[in-house]
Coordinates of C-alpha atoms and ligand atoms in Angstrom, one line a residue:
X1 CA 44.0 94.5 74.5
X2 CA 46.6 92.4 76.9
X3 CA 48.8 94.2 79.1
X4 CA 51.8 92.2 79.3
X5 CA 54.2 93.3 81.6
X6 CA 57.1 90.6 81.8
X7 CA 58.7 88.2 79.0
X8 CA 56.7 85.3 80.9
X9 CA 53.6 86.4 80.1
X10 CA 54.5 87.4 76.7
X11 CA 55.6 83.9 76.3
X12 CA 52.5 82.3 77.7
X13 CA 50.1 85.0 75.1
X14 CA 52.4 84.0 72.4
X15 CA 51.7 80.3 73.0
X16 CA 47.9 80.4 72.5
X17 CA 48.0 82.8 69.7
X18 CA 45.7 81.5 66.8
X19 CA 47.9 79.5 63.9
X20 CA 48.4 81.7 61.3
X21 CA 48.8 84.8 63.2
X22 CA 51.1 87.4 61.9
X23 CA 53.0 89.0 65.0
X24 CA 53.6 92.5 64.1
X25 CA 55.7 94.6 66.6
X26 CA 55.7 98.6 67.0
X27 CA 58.6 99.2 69.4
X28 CA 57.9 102.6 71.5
X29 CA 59.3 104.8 74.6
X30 CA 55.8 105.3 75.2
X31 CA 54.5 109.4 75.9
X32 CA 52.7 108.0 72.8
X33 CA 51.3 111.1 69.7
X34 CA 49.6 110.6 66.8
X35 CA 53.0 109.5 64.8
X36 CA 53.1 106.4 66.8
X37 CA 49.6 105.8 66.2
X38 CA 50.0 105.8 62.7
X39 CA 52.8 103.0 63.4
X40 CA 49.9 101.4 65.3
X41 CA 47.2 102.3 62.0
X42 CA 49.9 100.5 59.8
X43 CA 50.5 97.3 62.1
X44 CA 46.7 96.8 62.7
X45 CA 45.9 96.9 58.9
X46 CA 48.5 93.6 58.1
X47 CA 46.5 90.9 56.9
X48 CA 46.1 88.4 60.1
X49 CA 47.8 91.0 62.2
X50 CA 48.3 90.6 66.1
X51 CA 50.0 93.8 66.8
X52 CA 52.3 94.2 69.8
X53 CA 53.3 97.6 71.1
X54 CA 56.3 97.4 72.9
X55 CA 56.5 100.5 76.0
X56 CA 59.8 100.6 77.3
X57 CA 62.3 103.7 78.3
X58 CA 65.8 102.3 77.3
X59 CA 68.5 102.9 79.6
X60 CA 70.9 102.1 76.9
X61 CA 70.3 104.6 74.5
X62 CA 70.4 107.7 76.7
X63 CA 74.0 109.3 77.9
X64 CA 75.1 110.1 81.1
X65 CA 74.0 113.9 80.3
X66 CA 70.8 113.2 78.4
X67 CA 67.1 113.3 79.6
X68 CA 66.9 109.5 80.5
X69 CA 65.6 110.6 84.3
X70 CA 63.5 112.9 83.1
X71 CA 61.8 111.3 79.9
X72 CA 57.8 111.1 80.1
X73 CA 56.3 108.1 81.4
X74 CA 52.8 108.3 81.4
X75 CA 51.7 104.2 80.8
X76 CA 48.2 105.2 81.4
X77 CA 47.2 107.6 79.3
X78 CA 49.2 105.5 76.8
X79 CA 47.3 103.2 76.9
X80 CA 44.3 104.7 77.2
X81 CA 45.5 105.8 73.7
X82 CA 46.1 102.3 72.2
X83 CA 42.4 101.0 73.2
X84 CA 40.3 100.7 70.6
X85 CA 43.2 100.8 68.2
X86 CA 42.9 97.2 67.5
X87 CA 46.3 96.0 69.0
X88 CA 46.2 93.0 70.6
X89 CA 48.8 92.8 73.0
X90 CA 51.2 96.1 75.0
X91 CA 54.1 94.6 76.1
X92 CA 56.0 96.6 79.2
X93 CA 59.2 94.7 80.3
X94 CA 60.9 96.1 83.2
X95 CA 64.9 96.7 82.9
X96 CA 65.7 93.0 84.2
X97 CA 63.6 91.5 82.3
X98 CA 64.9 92.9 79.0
X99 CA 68.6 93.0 80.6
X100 CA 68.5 89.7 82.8
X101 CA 72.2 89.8 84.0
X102 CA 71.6 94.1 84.3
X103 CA 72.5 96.5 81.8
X104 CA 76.3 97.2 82.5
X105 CA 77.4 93.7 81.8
X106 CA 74.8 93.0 79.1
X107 CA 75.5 91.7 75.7
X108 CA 75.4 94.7 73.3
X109 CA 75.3 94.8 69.6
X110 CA 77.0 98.1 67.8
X111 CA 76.4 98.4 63.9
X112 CA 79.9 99.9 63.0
X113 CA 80.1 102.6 60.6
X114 CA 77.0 103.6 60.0
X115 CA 76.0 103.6 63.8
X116 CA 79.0 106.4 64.5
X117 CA 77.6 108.7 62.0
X118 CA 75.6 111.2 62.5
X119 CA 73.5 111.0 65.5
X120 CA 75.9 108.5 66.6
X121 CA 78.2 111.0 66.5
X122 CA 77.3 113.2 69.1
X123 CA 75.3 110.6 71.0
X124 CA 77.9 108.1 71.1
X125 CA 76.7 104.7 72.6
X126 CA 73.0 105.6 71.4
X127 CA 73.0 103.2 68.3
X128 CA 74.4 100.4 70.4
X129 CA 71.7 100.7 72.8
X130 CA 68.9 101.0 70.2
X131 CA 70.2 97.9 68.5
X132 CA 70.9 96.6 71.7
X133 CA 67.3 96.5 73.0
X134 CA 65.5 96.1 69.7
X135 CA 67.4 92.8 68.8
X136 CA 66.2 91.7 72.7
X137 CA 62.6 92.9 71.9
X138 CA 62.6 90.9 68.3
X139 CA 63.9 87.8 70.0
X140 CA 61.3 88.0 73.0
X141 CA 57.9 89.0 70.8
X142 CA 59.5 86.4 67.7
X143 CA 57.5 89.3 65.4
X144 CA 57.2 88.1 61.7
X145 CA 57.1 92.2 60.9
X146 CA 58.9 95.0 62.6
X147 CA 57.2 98.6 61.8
X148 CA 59.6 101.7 62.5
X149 CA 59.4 105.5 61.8
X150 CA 60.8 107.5 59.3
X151 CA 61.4 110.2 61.8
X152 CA 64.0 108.8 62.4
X153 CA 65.4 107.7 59.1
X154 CA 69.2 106.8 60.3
X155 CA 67.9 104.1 62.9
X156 CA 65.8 102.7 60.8
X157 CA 68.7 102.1 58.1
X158 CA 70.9 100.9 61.6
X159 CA 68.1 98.4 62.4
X160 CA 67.8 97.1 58.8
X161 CA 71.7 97.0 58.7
X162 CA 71.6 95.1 62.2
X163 CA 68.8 93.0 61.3
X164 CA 70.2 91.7 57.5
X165 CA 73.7 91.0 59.3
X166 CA 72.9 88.9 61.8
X167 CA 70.1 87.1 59.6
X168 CA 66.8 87.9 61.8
X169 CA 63.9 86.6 60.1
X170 CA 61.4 89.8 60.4
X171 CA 60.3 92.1 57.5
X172 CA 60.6 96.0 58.5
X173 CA 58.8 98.3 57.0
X174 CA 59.2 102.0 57.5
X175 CA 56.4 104.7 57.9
X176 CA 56.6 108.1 56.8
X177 CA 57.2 111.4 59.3
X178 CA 53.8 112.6 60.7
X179 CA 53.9 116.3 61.5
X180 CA 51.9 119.0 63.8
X181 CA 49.8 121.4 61.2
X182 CA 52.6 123.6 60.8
X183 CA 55.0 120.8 60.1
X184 CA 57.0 120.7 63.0
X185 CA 57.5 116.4 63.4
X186 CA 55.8 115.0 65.9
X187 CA 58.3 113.4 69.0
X188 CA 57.7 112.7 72.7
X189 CA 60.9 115.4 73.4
X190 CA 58.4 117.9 71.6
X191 CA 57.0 118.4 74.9
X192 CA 59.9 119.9 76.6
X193 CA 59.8 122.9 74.6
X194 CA 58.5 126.6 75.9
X195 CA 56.2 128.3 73.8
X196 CA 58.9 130.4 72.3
X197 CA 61.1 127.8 71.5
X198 CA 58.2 126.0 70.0
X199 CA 57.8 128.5 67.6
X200 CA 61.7 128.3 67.0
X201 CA 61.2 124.8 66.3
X202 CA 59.5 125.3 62.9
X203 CA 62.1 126.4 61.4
X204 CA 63.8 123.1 61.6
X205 CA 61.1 121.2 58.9
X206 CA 61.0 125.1 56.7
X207 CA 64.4 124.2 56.2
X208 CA 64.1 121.2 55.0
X209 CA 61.5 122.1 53.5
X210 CA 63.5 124.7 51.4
X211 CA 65.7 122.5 50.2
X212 CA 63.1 120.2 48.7
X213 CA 61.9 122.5 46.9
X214 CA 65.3 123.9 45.8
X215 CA 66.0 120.3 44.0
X216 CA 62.7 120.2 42.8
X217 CA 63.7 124.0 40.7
X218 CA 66.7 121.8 39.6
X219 CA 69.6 122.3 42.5
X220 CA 71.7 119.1 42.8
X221 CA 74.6 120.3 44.8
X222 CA 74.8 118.6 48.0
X223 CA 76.9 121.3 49.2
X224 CA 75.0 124.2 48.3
X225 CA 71.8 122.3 49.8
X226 CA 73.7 121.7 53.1
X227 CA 74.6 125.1 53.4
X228 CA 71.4 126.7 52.7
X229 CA 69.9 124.7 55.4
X230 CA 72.8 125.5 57.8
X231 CA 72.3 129.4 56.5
X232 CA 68.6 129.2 56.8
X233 CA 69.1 127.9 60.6
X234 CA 71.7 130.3 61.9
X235 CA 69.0 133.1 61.7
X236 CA 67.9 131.8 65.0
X237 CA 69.8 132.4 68.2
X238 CA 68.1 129.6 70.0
X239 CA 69.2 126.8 67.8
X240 CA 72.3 125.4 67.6
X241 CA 73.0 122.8 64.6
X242 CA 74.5 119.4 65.3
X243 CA 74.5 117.8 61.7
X244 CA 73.2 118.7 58.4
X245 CA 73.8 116.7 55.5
X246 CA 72.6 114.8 52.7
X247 CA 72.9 110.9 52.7
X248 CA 72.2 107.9 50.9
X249 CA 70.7 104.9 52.3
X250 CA 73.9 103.9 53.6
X251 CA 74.1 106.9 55.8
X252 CA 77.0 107.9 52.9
X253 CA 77.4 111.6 52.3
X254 CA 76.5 112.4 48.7
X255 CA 77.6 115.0 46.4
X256 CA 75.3 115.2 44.3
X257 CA 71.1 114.5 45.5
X258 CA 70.2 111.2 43.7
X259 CA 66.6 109.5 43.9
X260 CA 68.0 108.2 47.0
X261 CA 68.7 110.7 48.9
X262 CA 67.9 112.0 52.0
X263 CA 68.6 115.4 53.6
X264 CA 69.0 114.3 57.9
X265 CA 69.4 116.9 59.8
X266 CA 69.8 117.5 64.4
X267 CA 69.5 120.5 66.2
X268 CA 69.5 121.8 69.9
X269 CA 67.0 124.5 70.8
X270 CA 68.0 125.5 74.6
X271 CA 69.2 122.3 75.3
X272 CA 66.2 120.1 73.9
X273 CA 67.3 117.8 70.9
X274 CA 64.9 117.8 67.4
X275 CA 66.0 115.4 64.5
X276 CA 64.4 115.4 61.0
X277 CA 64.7 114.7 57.5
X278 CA 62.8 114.6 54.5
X279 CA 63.5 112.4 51.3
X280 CA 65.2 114.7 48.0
X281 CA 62.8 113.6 45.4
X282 CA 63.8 113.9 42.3
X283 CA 61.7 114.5 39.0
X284 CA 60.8 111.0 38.0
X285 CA 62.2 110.8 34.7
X286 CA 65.5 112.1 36.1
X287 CA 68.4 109.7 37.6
Ligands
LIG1 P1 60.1 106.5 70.2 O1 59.0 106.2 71.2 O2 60.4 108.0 70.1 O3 61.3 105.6 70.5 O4 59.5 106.1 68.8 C1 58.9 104.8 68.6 C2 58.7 104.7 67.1 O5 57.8 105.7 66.6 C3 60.0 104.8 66.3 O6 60.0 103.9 65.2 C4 59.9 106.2 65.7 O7 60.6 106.4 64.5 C5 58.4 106.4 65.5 N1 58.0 107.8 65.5 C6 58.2 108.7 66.5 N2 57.7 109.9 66.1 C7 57.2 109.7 64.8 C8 56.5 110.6 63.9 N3 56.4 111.9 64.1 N4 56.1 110.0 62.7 C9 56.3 108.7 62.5 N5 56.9 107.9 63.3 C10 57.4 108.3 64.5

């Protein structure tokens, strides 16, 4: 495993790469868990695969009020994690040589409707800087496959949106939500939490939870879903909700839970930020 820590060296590992090599790029913030790994797991296992993990805190996606000064950086016990994964190459650019002419006057890239909803609601430049810094990261690695979490379901459907528009050439493929035993998904932020608000933040994923199983007894009112959940959350002091609703791949509300949907959900416990969602499965014979 390379260390490559500017787009120069990238560019000279990229130019001795075997032929036939498929690049394969896991884009992270690093304070790597076992969810990235999995990313890592699902990269490695492509046919031909030389897997690039991508470390990089993003100025552009954090707001002026959000933890972007305090976010973990911890580069060696990340990669300390990643050896003996079988990646091939970490790639940590520093901010100038991701945003050569500096962040404030850099080219950005906003995916319109679908980047305002949402989490782009209440965090509103943070699709433009995801989108922003991923297009920079595809055009510097030159991936043939992009691999991205399900965790975070409505920045995946951004990227794919970003990626189909503007006609990059990379397949991206989407891994489902890896959770802590008690189902709680597993996210870098996790580890701002106390020990009572940890045990809050269950009840974010038995929420969810509920409603899945609520469509599976045969509820299809997207309404009655949402406020359930809401309901369900409100028990608990500590949280405060930020969205909870139930979209299609579009990041469209729905009324009624199709096989396509998806119930998305953000909350605050004490000032820390959890996102999940979990698909709305339907029966299969059902439409
Ligand atoms: P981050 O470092 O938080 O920007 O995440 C990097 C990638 O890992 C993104 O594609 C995330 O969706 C993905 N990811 C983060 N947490 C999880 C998780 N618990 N399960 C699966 N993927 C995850």
């Amino acid at each position: 495993m390379i260390v490559l820590n500017s787009v120069a060296e990238l560019d000279e590992w990229r130019r001795d790469l075997p032929a036939g090599s498929v690049v394969v790029l896991v884009p992270t913030m690093g304070a790597l868990h076992t969810g990235h790994l999995e990313l890592v797991r699902t990269a490695v296992a492509t046919p031909d695969a030389m897997v690039v993990v991508s470390i990089f805190v993003n100025p552009g996606q954090f707001g002026p009020t959000e933890d972007f000064g305090k976010y973990p950086r911890v580069l060696e016990s990340d990669l300390a994690m990643l050896r003996g994964a079988g990646v091939a190459a970490v790639f940590t650019p520093t901010e100038m040589d991701l945003y050569p002419l500096g962040y404030r006057v850099a080219t950005r890239v906003r995916v319109p409707r679908m980047g305002k909803r949402l989490c782009g609601k209440s965090r509103t430049r943070f699709f433009e800087g995801v989108c922003s810094v991923v297009l920079r990261l595809l055009n510097s690695v030159l991936p043939s496959q992009l691999i991205l979490g399900e965790k975070d379901f409505q920045q995946v459907q951004v990227i794919r949106a970003m990626c189909q528009d503007l006609f990059v050439p990379v397949v991206i493929r989407s891994v489902p939500t890896v959770r802590e035993g008690d189902g709680l998904a597993m996210s870098s932020r996790n580890r701002y939490l106390s020990v009572t608000d940890r045990g809050t933040a269950i009840q974010l994923y038995r929420a969810l939870s509920g409603a899945m199983d609520a469509v599976w007894s045969g509820e299809r009112d997207v309404k009655r879903i949402e406020n359930t959940v809401r309901a369900q959350l409100a028990k608990y002091p500590a949280i405060t909700i930020d969205y909870v609703e139930v979209v299609d791949p579009t990041i469209r509300k729905q009324r009624w839970v199709t096989h396509s949907s998806r119930l998305v959900a953000a909350i605050w416990i004490n000032g820390t930020r959890l996102i999940d969602n979990v698909p709305l499965s339907l029966p299969s014979k059902e439409s």
